[in-house]
Coordinates of C-alpha atoms in Angstrom, one line a residue:
M108 CA 0.0 -0.3 -0.2
F109 CA 2.6 2.6 1.0
A110 CA 5.1 1.6 -1.9
V111 CA 2.9 3.5 -4.3
L112 CA 4.4 7.1 -2.2
A113 CA 7.7 5.9 -4.4
K114 CA 5.5 7.7 -7.4
K115 CA 6.4 11.5 -6.2
N116 CA 3.4 12.6 -9.2
Y117 CA 0.9 10.7 -6.6
T118 CA 2.3 11.6 -3.6
L119 CA 2.1 15.1 -4.0
L120 CA -1.6 14.6 -4.6
W121 CA -2.1 12.5 -1.9
L122 CA -0.4 14.8 0.5
G123 CA -3.0 17.7 -0.7
Q124 CA -5.6 15.7 -0.4
V125 CA -5.0 14.4 3.3
V126 CA -4.5 18.2 4.6
S127 CA -7.6 19.4 2.3
M128 CA -9.8 16.3 4.0
I129 CA -9.1 17.2 7.7
G130 CA -10.1 20.6 7.1
D131 CA -13.3 19.2 4.9
W132 CA -14.2 17.0 8.3
F133 CA -13.8 20.5 10.2
L134 CA -17.0 21.5 8.3
V135 CA -18.7 18.3 8.1
V136 CA -18.9 18.5 11.9
A137 CA -19.6 22.3 12.6
L138 CA -21.8 23.4 9.6
P139 CA -24.7 21.0 10.4
F140 CA -24.9 21.8 13.9
Y141 CA -24.5 25.7 13.6
I142 CA -27.2 25.9 11.4
Y143 CA -29.5 23.5 13.6
Q144 CA -28.7 25.8 16.5
L145 CA -28.8 29.2 15.0
T146 CA -32.6 27.8 13.2
G147 CA -33.6 25.0 15.3
S148 CA -34.9 23.7 12.0
V149 CA -34.7 19.9 10.8
L150 CA -35.8 21.6 7.1
Q151 CA -32.9 24.7 7.2
T152 CA -30.4 21.6 7.7
G153 CA -31.7 19.9 5.2
I154 CA -31.9 22.4 2.7
M155 CA -27.7 23.2 3.0
Y156 CA -27.6 19.1 2.1
I157 CA -29.9 19.4 -0.7
V158 CA -28.5 22.7 -2.3
E159 CA -25.0 21.0 -2.1
L160 CA -26.2 18.0 -4.3
L161 CA -28.0 20.5 -7.0
P162 CA -24.8 21.1 -9.0
R163 CA -23.9 17.6 -8.8
V164 CA -27.3 16.5 -10.3
L165 CA -27.9 19.3 -12.7
L166 CA -23.8 19.3 -14.2
G167 CA -22.7 16.1 -13.5
P168 CA -23.2 14.1 -17.0
V169 CA -22.3 17.5 -19.1
V170 CA -19.4 18.4 -16.7
G171 CA -18.0 14.7 -17.8
V172 CA -17.5 15.6 -21.5
F173 CA -15.2 18.6 -20.5
L174 CA -13.3 16.7 -17.9
D175 CA -12.3 14.2 -20.8
R176 CA -11.1 17.0 -23.0
W177 CA -9.3 19.4 -20.6
D178 CA -5.9 18.9 -18.7
K179 CA -7.3 17.2 -15.4
R180 CA -4.6 18.8 -13.4
K181 CA -5.1 22.3 -14.0
I182 CA -8.7 22.0 -13.1
M183 CA -7.8 20.5 -9.9
M184 CA -5.4 23.4 -9.1
I185 CA -7.9 26.1 -10.3
T186 CA -11.0 24.3 -8.5
D187 CA -8.9 24.1 -5.0
L188 CA -7.8 28.3 -5.3
L189 CA -11.4 28.9 -6.4
R190 CA -13.0 27.0 -3.1
A191 CA -10.2 28.6 -0.9
V192 CA -11.6 31.9 -1.7
I193 CA -15.1 31.0 -1.7
L194 CA -15.6 29.4 1.4
L195 CA -14.4 32.5 2.9
L196 CA -17.5 34.0 2.1
M197 CA -19.1 32.0 5.1
L198 CA -17.2 34.8 7.2
L199 CA -20.2 37.7 7.0
V200 CA -22.6 34.9 8.4
R201 CA -23.5 36.5 11.7
S202 CA -27.2 35.8 12.1
A203 CA -30.1 33.1 11.3
D204 CA -30.9 36.1 8.4
F205 CA -27.7 35.6 6.9
I206 CA -28.1 31.6 6.4
W207 CA -28.4 32.4 2.8
I208 CA -24.6 32.9 2.6
I209 CA -24.4 29.1 4.1
Y210 CA -26.7 28.0 1.3
V211 CA -24.9 29.9 -1.7
V212 CA -21.2 28.8 -0.7
T213 CA -22.3 25.2 -0.3
I214 CA -23.7 25.3 -4.4
L215 CA -20.5 27.1 -5.0
Q216 CA -18.1 24.5 -3.4
A217 CA -20.4 21.5 -4.5
M218 CA -19.6 23.2 -8.1
M219 CA -16.3 22.9 -7.9
A220 CA -16.1 19.6 -6.4
Q221 CA -18.0 18.4 -9.6
L222 CA -14.9 19.2 -11.2
F223 CA -12.3 18.3 -8.9
V224 CA -13.5 14.6 -7.9
P225 CA -13.9 12.9 -11.0
S226 CA -10.7 14.5 -12.4
S227 CA -9.2 13.1 -9.2
M228 CA -10.2 9.6 -9.6
A229 CA -9.8 9.9 -13.3
L230 CA -6.3 10.9 -13.1
I231 CA -5.0 8.2 -10.2
P232 CA -4.7 5.1 -12.6
M233 CA -2.5 7.5 -14.9
L234 CA 0.1 8.4 -11.8
V235 CA 0.5 4.5 -10.8
E236 CA 1.1 1.2 -12.4
K237 CA -1.9 -0.7 -13.1
E238 CA -0.9 -3.4 -10.5
Q239 CA -0.4 -0.4 -7.7
L240 CA -4.0 0.2 -8.0
I241 CA -5.5 -1.1 -5.6
G242 CA -2.9 -0.2 -3.1
A243 CA -3.6 3.8 -4.3
N244 CA -7.0 3.1 -3.4
A245 CA -6.4 1.5 -0.4
L246 CA -3.9 4.2 0.8
S247 CA -6.5 6.9 -0.1
S248 CA -9.5 5.0 2.4
F249 CA -6.7 4.9 5.0
S250 CA -5.8 8.3 4.7
E251 CA -9.4 9.0 4.8
S252 CA -9.9 7.2 7.7
V253 CA -6.7 9.3 9.0
T254 CA -8.3 12.3 8.7
R255 CA -11.7 11.0 10.0
L256 CA -10.0 10.5 13.6
I257 CA -8.2 13.9 13.4
G258 CA -10.7 15.9 11.9
P259 CA -13.9 15.8 13.7
P260 CA -12.6 16.2 17.1
L261 CA -10.7 19.1 16.0
G262 CA -13.5 20.3 14.3
G263 CA -15.8 19.9 17.2
A264 CA -13.1 21.6 19.3
M265 CA -12.5 24.4 16.9
L266 CA -16.5 25.2 16.6
A267 CA -16.5 25.2 20.4
L268 CA -13.4 27.8 20.7
L269 CA -13.3 30.0 17.8
G270 CA -16.8 29.4 16.7
L271 CA -17.9 28.8 12.5
N272 CA -15.6 31.9 11.4
G273 CA -12.0 29.6 12.9
V274 CA -13.4 26.8 11.2
V275 CA -13.7 28.6 8.1
I276 CA -10.5 30.2 7.7
A277 CA -8.9 26.6 9.0
D278 CA -10.8 25.0 5.7
S279 CA -9.3 27.6 3.2
V280 CA -5.9 26.9 4.2
T281 CA -6.1 23.4 3.9
Y282 CA -7.3 24.3 -0.4
L283 CA -4.5 26.3 -0.5
F284 CA -2.3 23.7 0.7
S285 CA -3.8 21.1 -1.8
A286 CA -3.5 23.4 -4.8
C287 CA 0.4 24.5 -4.2
C288 CA 0.6 20.4 -4.1
I289 CA -0.9 19.7 -7.3
M290 CA 0.7 22.8 -9.2
L291 CA 4.4 20.9 -8.2
M292 CA 3.2 17.8 -9.8
A293 CA 4.9 16.9 -13.2
V294 CA 1.7 14.9 -15.2
Q295 CA 1.6 14.8 -19.0
S296 CA -1.2 16.9 -20.2
T297 CA -4.8 15.0 -20.2
S298 CA -6.7 17.5 -22.7
K299 CA -6.8 15.1 -25.3
G300 CA -8.4 15.9 -28.8
Q301 CA -8.9 19.2 -28.5
E302 CA -7.8 19.8 -31.9
A303 CA -10.4 17.9 -33.3
V304 CA -12.8 19.6 -30.8
V305 CA -12.0 23.2 -32.5
A306 CA -12.2 21.8 -36.0
S307 CA -15.4 19.8 -35.9
G308 CA -18.9 20.8 -36.4
N309 CA -21.8 22.1 -34.4
A310 CA -20.3 22.7 -30.8
L311 CA -24.2 21.1 -29.1
K312 CA -24.1 18.0 -31.4
R313 CA -20.7 17.8 -30.3
L314 CA -21.5 17.7 -27.1
W315 CA -24.6 15.6 -27.3
S316 CA -22.5 12.7 -29.1
E317 CA -19.6 13.0 -26.6
L318 CA -22.1 12.8 -23.5
L319 CA -24.2 9.8 -25.4
E320 CA -20.4 8.0 -26.0
G321 CA -20.1 8.0 -21.9
L322 CA -23.4 6.1 -21.2
V323 CA -22.8 3.6 -23.9
A324 CA -19.5 3.2 -22.2
I325 CA -21.3 2.7 -18.9
K326 CA -23.8 0.6 -20.4
Q327 CA -21.4 -1.8 -21.9
S328 CA -19.9 -3.0 -18.7
K329 CA -22.3 -5.0 -16.3
V330 CA -20.1 -4.4 -13.8
V331 CA -20.2 -0.3 -13.9
V332 CA -24.5 -0.7 -14.1
G333 CA -24.2 -3.2 -11.3
I334 CA -22.0 -0.4 -8.9
F335 CA -24.7 2.6 -10.2
V336 CA -27.8 0.5 -9.2
I337 CA -26.1 -0.4 -5.9
M338 CA -24.7 2.7 -4.9
G339 CA -28.1 4.5 -5.8
I340 CA -29.9 2.3 -3.3
M341 CA -27.7 3.0 -0.8
M342 CA -27.5 6.5 -1.0
V343 CA -31.3 6.8 -0.6
G344 CA -31.0 5.9 2.8
Q345 CA -28.0 7.9 3.1
G346 CA -30.0 10.8 2.3
L347 CA -32.5 10.0 4.7
M348 CA -30.2 9.8 7.4
N349 CA -28.2 12.8 6.4
V350 CA -30.6 15.4 7.6
M351 CA -31.3 13.3 10.9
L352 CA -27.9 13.1 12.2
V353 CA -28.1 15.9 14.5
P354 CA -31.5 15.4 15.8
F355 CA -30.6 12.0 16.6
I356 CA -27.6 12.7 18.2
E357 CA -29.2 15.3 20.8
Q358 CA -32.9 13.8 21.0
M359 CA -32.2 10.2 20.8
L360 CA -28.7 9.9 22.4
H361 CA -28.8 13.1 24.2
A362 CA -25.7 14.0 23.3
D363 CA -23.5 17.3 21.6
A364 CA -21.2 18.2 18.8
M365 CA -18.3 16.9 20.2
A366 CA -20.1 13.5 20.6
F367 CA -20.8 13.8 16.9
S368 CA -17.2 14.4 16.0
W369 CA -16.5 11.3 18.1
L370 CA -18.8 9.1 16.3
L371 CA -17.1 10.4 13.2
T372 CA -13.7 9.6 14.6
A373 CA -14.9 6.0 15.7
Q374 CA -15.8 5.0 12.2
G375 CA -12.7 6.5 11.0
A376 CA -10.4 4.4 13.6
G377 CA -12.7 1.2 12.0
T378 CA -11.9 2.3 8.3
L379 CA -8.2 2.7 9.4
L380 CA -8.0 -0.8 10.2
G381 CA -10.1 -1.9 7.3
A382 CA -7.6 0.3 4.9
L383 CA -4.6 -1.7 6.4
L384 CA -6.2 -4.8 5.8
V385 CA -7.9 -4.5 2.4
S386 CA -4.9 -5.3 0.4
T387 CA -4.6 -8.6 1.8
L388 CA -8.2 -9.2 2.0
T389 CA -8.6 -8.5 -2.0
K390 CA -6.1 -11.1 -3.0
K391 CA -8.1 -13.5 -0.9
V392 CA -11.8 -12.6 -1.2
K393 CA -14.3 -12.1 -3.9
P394 CA -15.2 -8.5 -4.5
V395 CA -19.2 -8.9 -4.3
I396 CA -18.1 -10.5 -0.9
L397 CA -16.2 -7.5 0.2
V398 CA -18.8 -5.1 -1.1
S399 CA -21.9 -6.7 0.2
L400 CA -20.4 -7.5 3.7
G401 CA -19.6 -3.7 4.1
L402 CA -23.1 -2.9 2.9
I403 CA -25.3 -5.2 5.0
S404 CA -23.1 -4.9 8.3
T405 CA -23.8 -0.6 7.7
G406 CA -27.0 -1.8 7.3
C407 CA -27.9 -3.9 10.3
T408 CA -25.9 -1.4 12.9
M409 CA -28.3 1.6 11.3
L410 CA -31.6 -0.7 12.4
L411 CA -29.9 -1.4 15.8
L412 CA -29.5 2.1 16.5
A413 CA -32.9 3.1 15.3
F414 CA -34.3 0.5 18.2
F415 CA -31.7 0.9 20.5
P416 CA -30.0 4.0 20.7
N417 CA -27.1 4.5 23.1
L418 CA -24.0 6.3 22.6
W419 CA -21.4 3.5 23.5
L420 CA -23.1 1.2 21.2
A421 CA -22.9 3.6 18.1
L422 CA -19.5 4.1 18.8
G423 CA -18.4 0.4 18.7
A424 CA -21.0 -0.7 16.2
I425 CA -19.4 2.1 14.0
A426 CA -15.6 1.2 14.5
I427 CA -16.7 -2.3 13.5
I428 CA -18.7 -1.3 10.4
G429 CA -15.9 0.7 9.1
V430 CA -13.5 -1.9 9.0
L431 CA -15.9 -3.3 6.4
L432 CA -16.8 -0.8 4.9
A433 CA -13.2 -0.2 3.8
G434 CA -13.1 -3.3 1.8
C435 CA -16.4 -2.4 0.2
M436 CA -15.7 1.2 -0.8
V437 CA -11.8 0.4 -2.6
S438 CA -13.5 -2.8 -4.1
I439 CA -16.0 -0.3 -5.7
Q440 CA -13.4 2.3 -6.4
T441 CA -11.0 -0.1 -8.0
L442 CA -13.8 -1.7 -10.4
L443 CA -14.8 1.4 -11.3
Q444 CA -11.1 2.6 -12.5
I445 CA -10.6 -0.7 -14.2
S446 CA -13.5 -1.2 -16.1
V447 CA -13.7 2.1 -17.9
D448 CA -11.6 2.9 -21.0
E449 CA -9.0 6.4 -20.3
R450 CA -11.0 7.8 -23.1
Y451 CA -14.1 7.8 -20.8
R452 CA -13.0 7.9 -17.1
G453 CA -14.4 11.5 -16.8
R454 CA -17.8 11.1 -18.3
V455 CA -18.6 7.7 -16.3
F456 CA -17.2 9.3 -12.9
S457 CA -19.3 12.2 -13.4
S458 CA -22.1 10.3 -13.8
F459 CA -21.5 7.9 -11.1
E460 CA -21.7 11.6 -8.9
T461 CA -24.8 12.5 -10.5
I462 CA -26.5 8.9 -9.6
I463 CA -25.0 9.0 -6.3
S464 CA -26.4 12.7 -5.7
L465 CA -29.6 12.4 -7.1
T466 CA -30.4 9.5 -5.0
M467 CA -29.2 11.2 -1.7
L468 CA -31.4 13.8 -3.2
V469 CA -34.3 11.7 -3.1
G470 CA -33.8 10.7 0.0
L471 CA -33.4 14.5 1.7
L472 CA -35.9 15.9 0.2
A473 CA -38.3 13.1 1.7
S474 CA -36.2 13.6 5.2
S475 CA -36.5 17.3 5.0
G476 CA -40.3 17.2 4.6
I477 CA -41.2 14.4 7.0
G478 CA -38.2 14.6 9.7
D479 CA -39.9 17.1 12.3
R480 CA -43.3 15.2 12.0
V481 CA -41.7 11.7 12.4
G482 CA -38.5 11.8 14.4
P483 CA -35.3 10.5 13.7
A484 CA -35.9 6.8 14.6
P485 CA -38.2 5.7 11.8
L486 CA -35.6 7.7 8.9
I487 CA -32.6 5.8 10.6
A488 CA -34.5 2.9 10.4
A489 CA -35.5 3.2 6.7
N490 CA -31.8 3.6 5.8
G491 CA -30.9 0.5 7.4
A492 CA -33.4 -1.1 5.6
L493 CA -32.2 0.2 2.6
T494 CA -28.5 -0.5 2.7
V495 CA -29.5 -4.2 3.8
I496 CA -31.2 -4.2 0.4
A497 CA -28.5 -2.8 -1.7
A498 CA -26.3 -5.6 -0.1
L499 CA -28.6 -8.0 -1.1
V500 CA -28.7 -6.6 -5.0
S501 CA -24.8 -6.5 -4.6
L502 CA -24.6 -10.2 -4.4
W503 CA -26.6 -10.5 -7.5
L504 CA -25.6 -7.8 -10.1
L505 CA -21.8 -8.0 -9.4
R506 CA -21.8 -11.8 -9.2
S507 CA -23.5 -11.4 -12.7
A508 CA -20.7 -10.0 -14.0
R509 CA -18.7 -12.7 -14.5
F510 CA -14.8 -12.3 -13.8
S511 CA -12.3 -14.6 -15.3
E512 CA -10.9 -17.4 -13.3
E513 CA -7.8 -15.9 -13.2
A514 CA -9.0 -12.2 -12.4
T515 CA -8.4 -11.1 -9.1
L516 CA -9.0 -7.5 -7.8
S517 CA -5.4 -7.1 -7.1
G518 CA -4.1 -7.8 -10.5
A519 CA -4.3 -6.6 -14.1
K520 CA -6.7 -9.3 -15.5
V521 CA -9.8 -8.1 -14.1
V522 CA -12.0 -8.8 -17.3
P523 CA -15.7 -7.7 -16.8
V524 CA -18.3 -9.3 -19.2
V525 CA -19.3 -6.6 -22.0
E526 CA -22.9 -6.9 -23.5

């Protein structure tokens, strides 16, 4: 796993992402509590999550076309610089009357993320050897787990000591650091086919044609279609729960923002261990097992917490599912990367982000509309049930992809069946 750090360009990308993810966790903890305490409304908190998803839903497939044309390193550097500046607008928030500023910043940040995340996912296979891809994704999972351990407690403490302004400034600085790391990368330009773009005919027709090419690339791989369906089901449930996290902690666990940060830290500890194990597991365990095991453990834990809310139970259970989810998510990301030709990765990964966002939006809208009336328990239980369903569906859809006998997730010969 750590061998990929010998690749200078990957190391620079990794280092910048580690620092910026720590800053992101500051806001993940601070913003929901800040809005809920400022307004006392589940709906207002839900609006933040909803507006965050809108750019991904509306722009995702179209953005993917341009990502496959443009230089991905430059896209990532520019978007990080823009995110650092945009985030500072939150310093203007002084009361509930200024809550709209948070929503505007959230939309703009989501637009930048819609450019950055698919670019990053598409660029990684170009920075490491194919046989190192599992190690690179495992290291990313490991690093995210470390930041989950560090970021939430710091974010909770920073919110308590310095308020939202301190959290915002700290996160902005981390984006600047990430942009500097990306600037130092020496990567061959990925802006392929630009001459053809300029020379060809009608721009709108060309855009539509390239968009359809991306959709065909998705349809041709049973692995990719299966992952889209599985994650779609799971993210509806995630949307139901996201809005109810703060009410769940305050009303059912009778805790505060620090408890929220410790829950995130417990999950981070679990995924940290899982990331250390995943490179070994992928050589012995089929991807379908890793995916389904991670999902079913998550779903059952949510069902347990919905009916037996207890902070200590939650901490232990979430740490355990963190271990299993690491294998699940590394498997999904690697399967996507190796199942899609480099020419179409920007479009496929953007579409993946769109599917995740659209299905999560369904859950968020439902939860925001009825959350104040029904309370957190039924919606958390619904999240658990949907995640279990996603696990069962994964056993069918990913198995039907029929990997070749010699193929393993850790090797270079993973061959999904293409219809």
